[in-house]
Coordinates of C-alpha atoms and ligand atoms in Angstrom, one line a residue:
M1 CA 0.0 0.0 0.0
T2 CA 1.2 3.5 -0.8
L3 CA 0.5 6.5 1.3
V4 CA 1.5 10.1 0.3
M5 CA 1.7 12.5 3.3
K6 CA 2.2 16.2 3.2
F7 CA 3.3 18.2 6.2
G8 CA 3.0 22.0 6.3
G9 CA 5.4 24.6 7.6
T10 CA 4.5 24.3 11.3
S11 CA 5.1 20.5 11.2
V12 CA 8.7 21.2 10.1
G13 CA 9.0 24.6 11.8
S14 CA 11.6 23.6 14.4
A15 CA 13.8 20.7 15.5
A16 CA 11.1 19.6 17.9
A17 CA 8.4 19.7 15.2
M18 CA 10.6 17.8 12.7
R19 CA 11.1 15.1 15.4
E20 CA 7.4 14.6 15.8
T21 CA 6.9 14.6 12.1
A22 CA 9.5 11.9 11.7
D23 CA 7.6 9.9 14.3
L24 CA 4.4 10.2 12.3
I25 CA 6.2 9.2 9.1
L26 CA 7.7 6.1 10.7
Q27 CA 4.4 5.1 12.3
A28 CA 2.6 5.4 9.0
R29 CA 5.3 3.4 7.3
D30 CA 4.7 0.5 9.7
T31 CA 1.1 0.3 8.6
W32 CA 1.3 1.3 5.0
G33 CA 4.6 0.0 3.7
D34 CA 5.4 2.6 1.2
V35 CA 5.3 6.2 2.3
A36 CA 6.3 9.3 0.2
V37 CA 6.6 12.6 2.1
I38 CA 6.0 16.1 0.8
I39 CA 6.9 19.0 3.0
S40 CA 6.6 22.8 3.0
A41 CA 9.3 25.3 3.9
M42 CA 9.9 25.7 7.6
G43 CA 7.4 28.0 9.1
S44 CA 6.4 28.6 12.7
K45 CA 3.9 31.4 13.1
P46 CA 4.6 34.2 12.7
V47 CA 7.8 33.6 10.7
K48 CA 7.4 31.6 7.5
V49 CA 10.5 31.0 5.4
T50 CA 8.6 31.4 2.2
D51 CA 7.4 34.8 3.3
L52 CA 11.0 35.8 4.3
L53 CA 12.3 34.8 0.9
L54 CA 9.6 36.8 -0.9
E55 CA 10.2 39.8 1.3
G56 CA 13.9 39.6 0.5
A57 CA 13.2 39.7 -3.2
H58 CA 10.6 42.4 -3.1
S59 CA 12.6 44.7 -0.8
A60 CA 15.7 44.2 -3.0
F61 CA 13.6 45.3 -6.0
T62 CA 12.8 48.6 -4.3
G63 CA 16.5 49.3 -4.0
D64 CA 16.7 48.4 -0.3
R65 CA 20.1 46.8 0.3
D66 CA 19.8 46.2 4.0
T67 CA 16.7 44.0 4.3
F68 CA 17.8 40.9 2.4
P69 CA 21.1 40.5 4.2
R70 CA 19.2 40.7 7.5
L71 CA 16.7 38.2 6.3
A72 CA 19.6 35.9 5.1
R73 CA 20.9 35.9 8.7
L74 CA 17.4 35.1 10.0
L75 CA 17.0 32.3 7.5
R76 CA 20.4 31.0 8.5
D77 CA 19.5 31.0 12.2
I78 CA 16.2 29.3 11.6
H79 CA 17.7 26.4 9.6
Y80 CA 20.9 26.1 11.7
E81 CA 18.9 25.8 14.9
A82 CA 16.9 23.0 13.4
I83 CA 20.1 21.3 12.2
D84 CA 21.8 21.7 15.5
G85 CA 18.8 20.1 17.3
L86 CA 18.6 17.2 14.9
L87 CA 21.9 16.2 13.4
S88 CA 24.9 15.1 15.3
P89 CA 28.4 16.5 14.6
E90 CA 29.7 12.9 13.9
G91 CA 26.8 12.5 11.4
E92 CA 25.8 14.8 8.6
R93 CA 25.6 18.0 10.4
Q94 CA 28.4 19.7 8.6
I95 CA 27.3 18.4 5.2
I96 CA 23.8 19.7 5.6
L97 CA 24.9 23.0 7.1
A98 CA 27.0 23.5 3.9
E99 CA 24.1 22.7 1.7
I100 CA 21.9 25.2 3.5
E101 CA 24.6 27.8 3.3
R102 CA 24.7 27.3 -0.5
F103 CA 21.0 28.1 -0.7
I104 CA 21.4 31.2 1.5
D105 CA 24.3 32.4 -0.6
R106 CA 22.2 32.0 -3.6
F107 CA 19.3 33.9 -2.0
V108 CA 21.7 36.7 -1.3
S109 CA 23.2 36.9 -4.7
L110 CA 19.8 36.6 -6.5
C111 CA 18.4 39.4 -4.3
G112 CA 21.6 41.4 -5.1
A113 CA 21.0 40.9 -8.8
V114 CA 17.4 41.9 -8.5
G115 CA 18.5 45.1 -6.8
V116 CA 21.2 45.9 -9.4
L117 CA 18.9 45.2 -12.4
G118 CA 15.9 46.8 -10.8
E119 CA 13.9 44.0 -12.2
L120 CA 11.9 41.3 -10.5
T121 CA 10.4 38.8 -12.9
P122 CA 7.8 36.1 -11.9
R123 CA 10.5 33.6 -12.9
A124 CA 13.0 35.0 -10.4
L125 CA 10.4 35.1 -7.7
D126 CA 9.8 31.4 -8.2
T127 CA 13.4 30.5 -8.0
I128 CA 13.8 32.5 -4.9
S129 CA 10.6 31.6 -3.1
G130 CA 11.0 27.9 -3.8
M131 CA 14.3 27.6 -1.9
G132 CA 12.5 27.2 1.5
E133 CA 11.3 23.8 0.5
Q134 CA 14.6 22.8 -0.9
M135 CA 16.2 23.6 2.4
S136 CA 13.6 21.9 4.6
V137 CA 13.7 18.6 2.7
R138 CA 17.4 18.3 3.1
I139 CA 17.2 18.6 6.9
L140 CA 14.3 16.2 7.4
A141 CA 15.8 13.5 5.1
A142 CA 19.1 13.8 6.9
Y143 CA 17.4 13.4 10.2
L144 CA 15.6 10.3 9.0
R145 CA 19.0 8.9 7.9
E146 CA 20.4 9.8 11.3
L147 CA 17.6 7.7 12.9
G148 CA 18.8 4.8 10.8
Y149 CA 16.3 4.8 7.9
E150 CA 17.1 5.1 4.2
S151 CA 15.8 8.5 3.0
E152 CA 16.5 10.9 0.2
A153 CA 15.7 14.6 -0.2
I154 CA 14.2 15.2 -3.7
D155 CA 13.5 18.5 -5.4
A156 CA 10.2 18.3 -7.2
T157 CA 11.9 20.1 -10.1
E158 CA 12.9 16.6 -11.0
L159 CA 9.4 15.3 -10.8
I160 CA 6.7 17.8 -11.5
L161 CA 6.8 19.1 -15.0
T162 CA 4.8 22.3 -15.4
D163 CA 4.1 25.0 -17.9
A164 CA 6.0 28.3 -17.7
N165 CA 3.2 30.1 -16.0
F166 CA 5.5 31.3 -13.2
Q167 CA 3.9 31.9 -9.7
N168 CA 0.9 29.7 -10.6
A169 CA 2.2 26.9 -12.8
A170 CA 0.0 24.1 -14.0
P171 CA 1.4 20.5 -13.9
Q172 CA 1.6 18.3 -17.0
I173 CA 0.2 15.1 -15.7
A174 CA 1.4 12.5 -18.2
S175 CA 5.1 13.5 -18.2
T176 CA 5.0 14.1 -14.4
R177 CA 3.7 10.6 -14.0
K178 CA 6.5 9.0 -16.0
R179 CA 9.1 11.0 -14.1
V180 CA 7.6 10.3 -10.7
Q181 CA 7.4 6.6 -11.3
A182 CA 10.9 6.3 -12.7
R183 CA 12.4 8.2 -9.8
L184 CA 10.3 7.2 -6.8
L185 CA 9.3 3.6 -7.4
P186 CA 12.9 2.3 -7.2
L187 CA 13.3 4.2 -3.9
L188 CA 10.1 2.9 -2.4
E189 CA 11.1 -0.6 -3.5
A190 CA 14.4 -0.2 -1.7
D191 CA 12.4 0.8 1.4
A192 CA 13.7 4.3 1.3
I193 CA 11.6 7.3 2.3
P194 CA 11.5 10.0 -0.3
V195 CA 11.2 13.5 1.2
I196 CA 10.0 15.8 -1.6
T197 CA 9.7 19.5 -1.8
G198 CA 6.1 20.8 -2.0
F199 CA 5.3 24.0 -3.9
I200 CA 7.7 23.8 -6.7
G201 CA 8.0 22.2 -10.1
A202 CA 10.0 23.0 -13.2
T203 CA 9.5 23.8 -16.9
A204 CA 10.7 21.4 -19.6
D205 CA 14.0 23.4 -19.6
G206 CA 14.4 22.8 -15.9
V207 CA 13.6 26.3 -14.7
T208 CA 11.9 26.3 -11.2
T209 CA 8.2 27.2 -11.1
T210 CA 5.8 27.4 -8.2
L211 CA 2.3 26.1 -8.0
G212 CA 0.9 29.1 -6.1
R213 CA 1.0 30.1 -2.5
G214 CA 0.0 27.2 -0.2
G215 CA 0.7 24.9 -3.2
S216 CA 2.3 22.1 -1.2
D217 CA -1.1 20.5 -0.7
F218 CA -1.5 20.4 -4.5
S219 CA 2.0 18.9 -4.8
A220 CA 1.0 16.1 -2.6
A221 CA -2.1 15.4 -4.6
I222 CA -0.2 15.5 -7.9
L223 CA 2.4 13.0 -6.5
G224 CA -0.4 10.8 -5.1
Q225 CA -2.0 10.6 -8.5
A226 CA 1.3 10.0 -10.2
L227 CA 2.1 7.1 -7.8
D228 CA -1.4 5.7 -7.8
A229 CA -1.4 6.1 -4.1
D230 CA -4.0 4.5 -1.9
E231 CA -4.5 7.6 0.1
V232 CA -3.1 11.2 0.3
W233 CA -2.9 12.7 3.8
I234 CA -2.6 16.4 4.5
W235 CA -1.3 17.0 8.0
T236 CA -2.4 20.3 9.4
D237 CA -3.2 21.8 12.8
V238 CA -6.9 21.1 13.1
D239 CA -8.9 17.9 13.4
G240 CA -9.8 17.9 9.7
V241 CA -12.4 20.0 8.0
M242 CA -14.6 21.7 10.6
S243 CA -18.4 22.3 10.3
A244 CA -17.7 26.0 10.7
D245 CA -14.8 28.3 11.5
P246 CA -14.1 27.5 15.2
R247 CA -13.2 31.1 15.8
L248 CA -16.7 32.1 14.8
V249 CA -18.6 29.1 16.1
P250 CA -17.1 27.6 19.3
G251 CA -19.3 24.4 18.9
A252 CA -17.8 23.6 15.5
I253 CA -17.1 19.9 15.0
S254 CA -14.8 17.9 12.8
I255 CA -16.7 16.4 9.8
P256 CA -15.9 12.7 9.4
T257 CA -16.6 12.4 5.7
L258 CA -17.1 14.8 2.8
S259 CA -17.5 14.1 -0.9
F260 CA -15.2 15.8 -3.4
R261 CA -18.0 18.0 -4.5
E262 CA -18.9 19.1 -1.1
V263 CA -15.4 20.1 -0.3
S264 CA -15.0 22.0 -3.6
E265 CA -17.9 24.1 -2.5
L266 CA -16.2 24.7 0.8
A267 CA -12.8 25.5 -0.7
Y268 CA -14.4 27.9 -3.1
Y269 CA -16.1 29.7 -0.3
G270 CA -13.0 30.2 1.7
A271 CA -12.8 27.5 4.3
K272 CA -9.0 27.6 4.1
V273 CA -8.4 24.0 4.8
I274 CA -6.6 22.8 1.8
H275 CA -5.3 24.5 -1.3
A276 CA -8.2 24.8 -3.8
K277 CA -6.5 22.8 -6.6
T278 CA -5.7 19.8 -4.3
M279 CA -8.9 18.0 -5.1
R280 CA -8.6 17.5 -8.8
P281 CA -5.7 15.0 -9.0
C282 CA -7.5 13.0 -6.2
V283 CA -10.8 13.0 -8.0
E284 CA -9.1 12.0 -11.2
G285 CA -7.2 9.2 -9.5
G286 CA -10.1 8.2 -7.3
I287 CA -7.8 8.7 -4.3
P288 CA -9.2 9.4 -0.8
L289 CA -7.8 12.5 0.7
R290 CA -7.5 12.7 4.5
I291 CA -7.0 15.8 6.6
K292 CA -5.3 15.0 9.9
N293 CA -4.1 17.0 12.9
T294 CA -0.4 16.7 13.9
F295 CA -1.3 17.9 17.4
N296 CA -3.9 15.1 17.7
P297 CA -2.6 12.3 15.4
T298 CA -4.9 9.6 16.7
H299 CA -8.0 11.6 15.6
P300 CA -9.2 10.2 12.3
G301 CA -9.7 13.7 10.8
T302 CA -11.8 14.2 7.7
V303 CA -11.7 11.9 4.8
I304 CA -12.7 13.3 1.4
E305 CA -13.7 10.8 -1.2
E306 CA -16.1 9.9 -4.0
D307 CA -19.7 10.9 -3.5
S308 CA -21.5 8.2 -1.4
P309 CA -25.3 8.0 -1.3
Q310 CA -25.5 7.5 2.5
Q311 CA -24.2 11.0 3.0
N312 CA -27.4 12.4 1.7
G313 CA -29.8 14.1 4.1
T314 CA -27.1 15.8 6.0
L315 CA -26.0 19.4 6.2
K316 CA -22.3 19.4 6.8
A317 CA -20.7 22.8 7.0
V318 CA -21.4 26.5 6.9
T319 CA -18.8 29.1 5.9
A320 CA -18.9 32.8 5.3
I321 CA -17.0 35.2 3.0
N322 CA -16.9 38.8 4.3
G323 CA -15.9 41.9 2.6
V324 CA -17.9 41.6 -0.6
S325 CA -20.2 43.9 -2.4
M326 CA -23.3 43.2 -4.4
I327 CA -23.4 45.0 -7.8
N328 CA -26.9 45.7 -9.1
V329 CA -27.8 46.5 -12.7
E330 CA -31.4 47.5 -12.8
G331 CA -33.9 48.8 -15.4
K332 CA -37.2 48.0 -17.0
G333 CA -35.6 48.3 -20.4
M334 CA -33.6 45.2 -19.8
I335 CA -36.6 42.9 -20.0
G336 CA -36.4 40.5 -22.9
V337 CA -33.3 42.2 -24.3
P338 CA -30.7 39.6 -25.1
G339 CA -27.1 40.2 -24.4
I340 CA -27.3 42.4 -21.3
A341 CA -25.9 39.7 -19.1
A342 CA -23.1 38.9 -21.5
R343 CA -22.1 42.5 -21.8
T344 CA -22.3 42.9 -18.0
F345 CA -20.0 40.0 -17.3
G346 CA -17.8 40.8 -20.3
A347 CA -17.2 44.3 -18.8
V348 CA -16.4 42.7 -15.4
A349 CA -14.0 40.2 -17.0
R350 CA -12.1 43.0 -18.7
L351 CA -11.5 44.5 -15.3
D352 CA -10.0 41.1 -14.3
V353 CA -12.4 40.9 -11.4
S354 CA -13.8 37.5 -10.5
V355 CA -17.5 37.1 -9.7
L356 CA -18.3 35.1 -6.6
L357 CA -22.1 34.7 -7.1
I358 CA -24.8 35.6 -9.6
T359 CA -28.5 35.9 -9.3
Q360 CA -31.2 37.1 -11.8
A361 CA -34.9 36.6 -11.2
S362 CA -37.1 35.8 -14.1
S363 CA -38.6 39.3 -14.2
E364 CA -35.3 40.3 -15.7
Q365 CA -35.5 43.7 -14.1
S366 CA -32.2 43.4 -12.4
I367 CA -29.0 41.4 -12.5
C368 CA -27.0 41.2 -9.3
F369 CA -23.7 39.6 -8.6
I370 CA -21.1 39.7 -5.9
V371 CA -17.5 40.9 -6.2
P372 CA -14.8 41.6 -3.6
E373 CA -15.6 44.9 -1.9
S374 CA -12.2 46.3 -3.1
A375 CA -13.3 45.9 -6.7
A376 CA -16.8 47.3 -6.4
A377 CA -16.1 50.9 -7.3
A378 CA -14.1 50.0 -10.4
V379 CA -16.8 47.5 -11.5
V380 CA -19.6 50.1 -11.2
A381 CA -17.6 52.6 -13.2
G382 CA -16.7 50.0 -15.8
L383 CA -20.4 49.1 -16.2
E384 CA -21.5 52.7 -16.4
A385 CA -19.1 53.2 -19.3
A386 CA -20.2 49.9 -21.0
F387 CA -23.9 50.8 -20.7
A388 CA -23.6 54.6 -21.2
E389 CA -26.2 54.4 -24.1
E390 CA -28.7 52.3 -22.2
L391 CA -28.3 54.5 -19.1
G392 CA -29.0 57.6 -21.4
R393 CA -32.2 56.0 -22.7
H394 CA -33.2 54.9 -19.2
D395 CA -33.4 51.3 -20.4
I396 CA -31.0 50.7 -17.5
E397 CA -31.9 53.0 -14.7
R398 CA -29.2 52.4 -12.1
I399 CA -26.0 50.6 -11.6
W400 CA -25.0 50.5 -8.0
S401 CA -23.2 48.6 -5.3
R402 CA -24.3 47.5 -1.9
D403 CA -21.3 47.2 0.3
K404 CA -20.6 45.5 3.6
I405 CA -22.4 42.3 2.9
A406 CA -21.4 38.7 3.2
I407 CA -22.0 35.4 1.6
V408 CA -23.0 32.5 3.9
T409 CA -22.7 29.1 2.2
I410 CA -24.2 25.9 3.6
V411 CA -22.8 22.7 2.1
G412 CA -24.1 19.2 2.1
S413 CA -25.1 16.8 -0.6
G414 CA -28.4 16.2 1.2
I415 CA -29.5 19.6 0.0
Q416 CA -30.3 18.1 -3.3
T417 CA -32.4 15.2 -2.2
T418 CA -33.9 16.0 1.1
Y419 CA -37.2 17.9 1.3
G420 CA -37.4 20.9 3.6
I421 CA -33.8 21.6 4.1
A422 CA -34.0 25.0 2.5
G423 CA -37.1 25.7 4.5
R424 CA -35.3 24.8 7.8
I425 CA -32.4 27.1 6.8
F426 CA -34.6 30.0 6.0
S427 CA -36.8 29.5 9.1
A428 CA -33.6 29.5 11.3
L429 CA -32.5 32.8 9.7
G430 CA -36.0 34.4 9.9
E431 CA -36.5 33.5 13.5
N432 CA -33.2 35.1 14.3
Q433 CA -33.8 38.4 12.4
V434 CA -31.4 37.7 9.7
N435 CA -32.5 39.4 6.5
V436 CA -31.8 37.5 3.3
I437 CA -30.7 39.8 0.6
A438 CA -30.2 37.2 -2.2
I439 CA -30.0 33.5 -2.7
A440 CA -28.1 31.3 -5.1
Q441 CA -28.2 27.6 -5.4
G442 CA -26.1 26.0 -8.1
S443 CA -27.6 23.3 -10.2
T444 CA -25.2 20.8 -8.5
E445 CA -27.2 21.6 -5.4
F446 CA -24.3 20.7 -3.1
G447 CA -24.6 24.0 -1.5
I448 CA -26.9 27.0 -0.9
S449 CA -25.4 30.5 -0.7
I450 CA -27.2 33.2 1.0
V451 CA -26.3 36.9 0.9
V452 CA -26.8 38.7 4.2
A453 CA -25.8 42.1 5.6
G454 CA -22.2 42.0 7.0
D455 CA -23.6 42.8 10.5
D456 CA -25.8 39.7 10.3
V457 CA -23.1 37.2 9.3
G458 CA -22.2 36.0 12.8
R459 CA -25.8 35.3 13.7
A460 CA -26.5 33.7 10.4
V461 CA -23.6 31.3 10.7
E462 CA -24.3 30.4 14.3
H463 CA -28.0 29.6 13.7
V464 CA -27.4 27.6 10.5
H465 CA -24.6 25.7 12.3
N466 CA -27.2 24.8 15.0
L467 CA -29.1 22.9 12.3
I468 CA -25.9 21.0 11.4
V469 CA -25.0 19.8 14.9
A470 CA -28.6 19.1 15.7
R471 CA -28.9 16.5 12.9
Ligands
LIG1 N1 5.7 27.3 1.3 C1 4.7 27.6 0.3 C2 3.9 28.8 0.8 O1 4.1 29.2 1.9 C3 3.9 26.4 0.0 C4 3.1 25.8 1.1 O2 3.4 26.0 2.3 O3 2.1 25.1 0.9 O4 3.1 29.2 0.1
LIG2 MG1 -1.2 25.2 3.7

């Protein structure tokens, strides 16, 4: 059996954390046989190595020549401390120290070059920001060797072939699969533990790319698919996917099982559990994805897998997105006129603003949609320009935005097949004086989204959540 496990920055954030992570790896190996490990750059809140690397690059770009040398010292301290705590002087301590030193030197010279050239390309950003993972894997693999296990640190630049869309590169699955199998299967066969960098890949020319911030989860899923793994585990610091944000709802509970579709609704609506792209390789490979808590490793966490019928009838989670605005395009002259919606969304797309939710009632007297509050003024201005003629003729009477609202999304496959669920939700909101501004239910019916005033969002989430725990 093959298990792919990903550990985030906190799980490798110090010598002590790496020690616990190594324990979890070795335990999993006892039960699963083959284990491939993906890790992030070191990162204990509030200091995350990836952030430091990026800060170095950006500050160098502004001509600041003091910050990146200071950050280099900090990076050195963080990594040296872990190495000192894990590797013995008789063992590989000196070798790994020297390897880390090489990356830090490289960081310094790249930042220096950015400053001299006054140019910071997405390509340079990826090379610089990807070094955190390249350092952390070397330390953890050396520690596993120190414990007496075969282990190898591997840069995913060797494994994950991507396009050249730096900062947000897309993997090419077929070639990645070939590389992964050729490189990792012999290691697993030889009982070695591959420790692989999350976050990065490389173009066909071998230039480092990154998969987007938080992309190590995605790396794990890509490698899981390429290895035909039996499960992919994402280790984090909560007991899986929670029924609501525990900071908003103290009674939030861990959800035992979720379907891929349910979780995609959640990821979309901002429950920052796993990187949004993580799901796809698992869906394609039919691989269950488990979210587990490093601080509570015996808790089963949440398993996300293919839709299963017995999950119906259950509301599972409620999430909220704050800081959004509702844009309204209103007018009697819009009735029956084709193309208004296309032109509206065309204008929004040209502004490069993504739309979070859309509703239009059949009376066709208004189109409303939700965008991030920060984009609202630009969207209104863009639409006024696009519809100047219609506004002049009063076919469209008004284009305006309603600010300080929130989207509350309730997720559960049962919404599709169970009578009365929507009714219960709206009763709960009504009884608690939450005014519903708009509603959207996608045709997949795995979720209902309700637009409420920003002031109502806490109450809305709390009372909908009561329906979830009272099931
Ligand atoms: N280290 C990268 C980041 O901070 C990737 C990750 O942690 O998932 O974005
Ligand atoms: Mg993460």
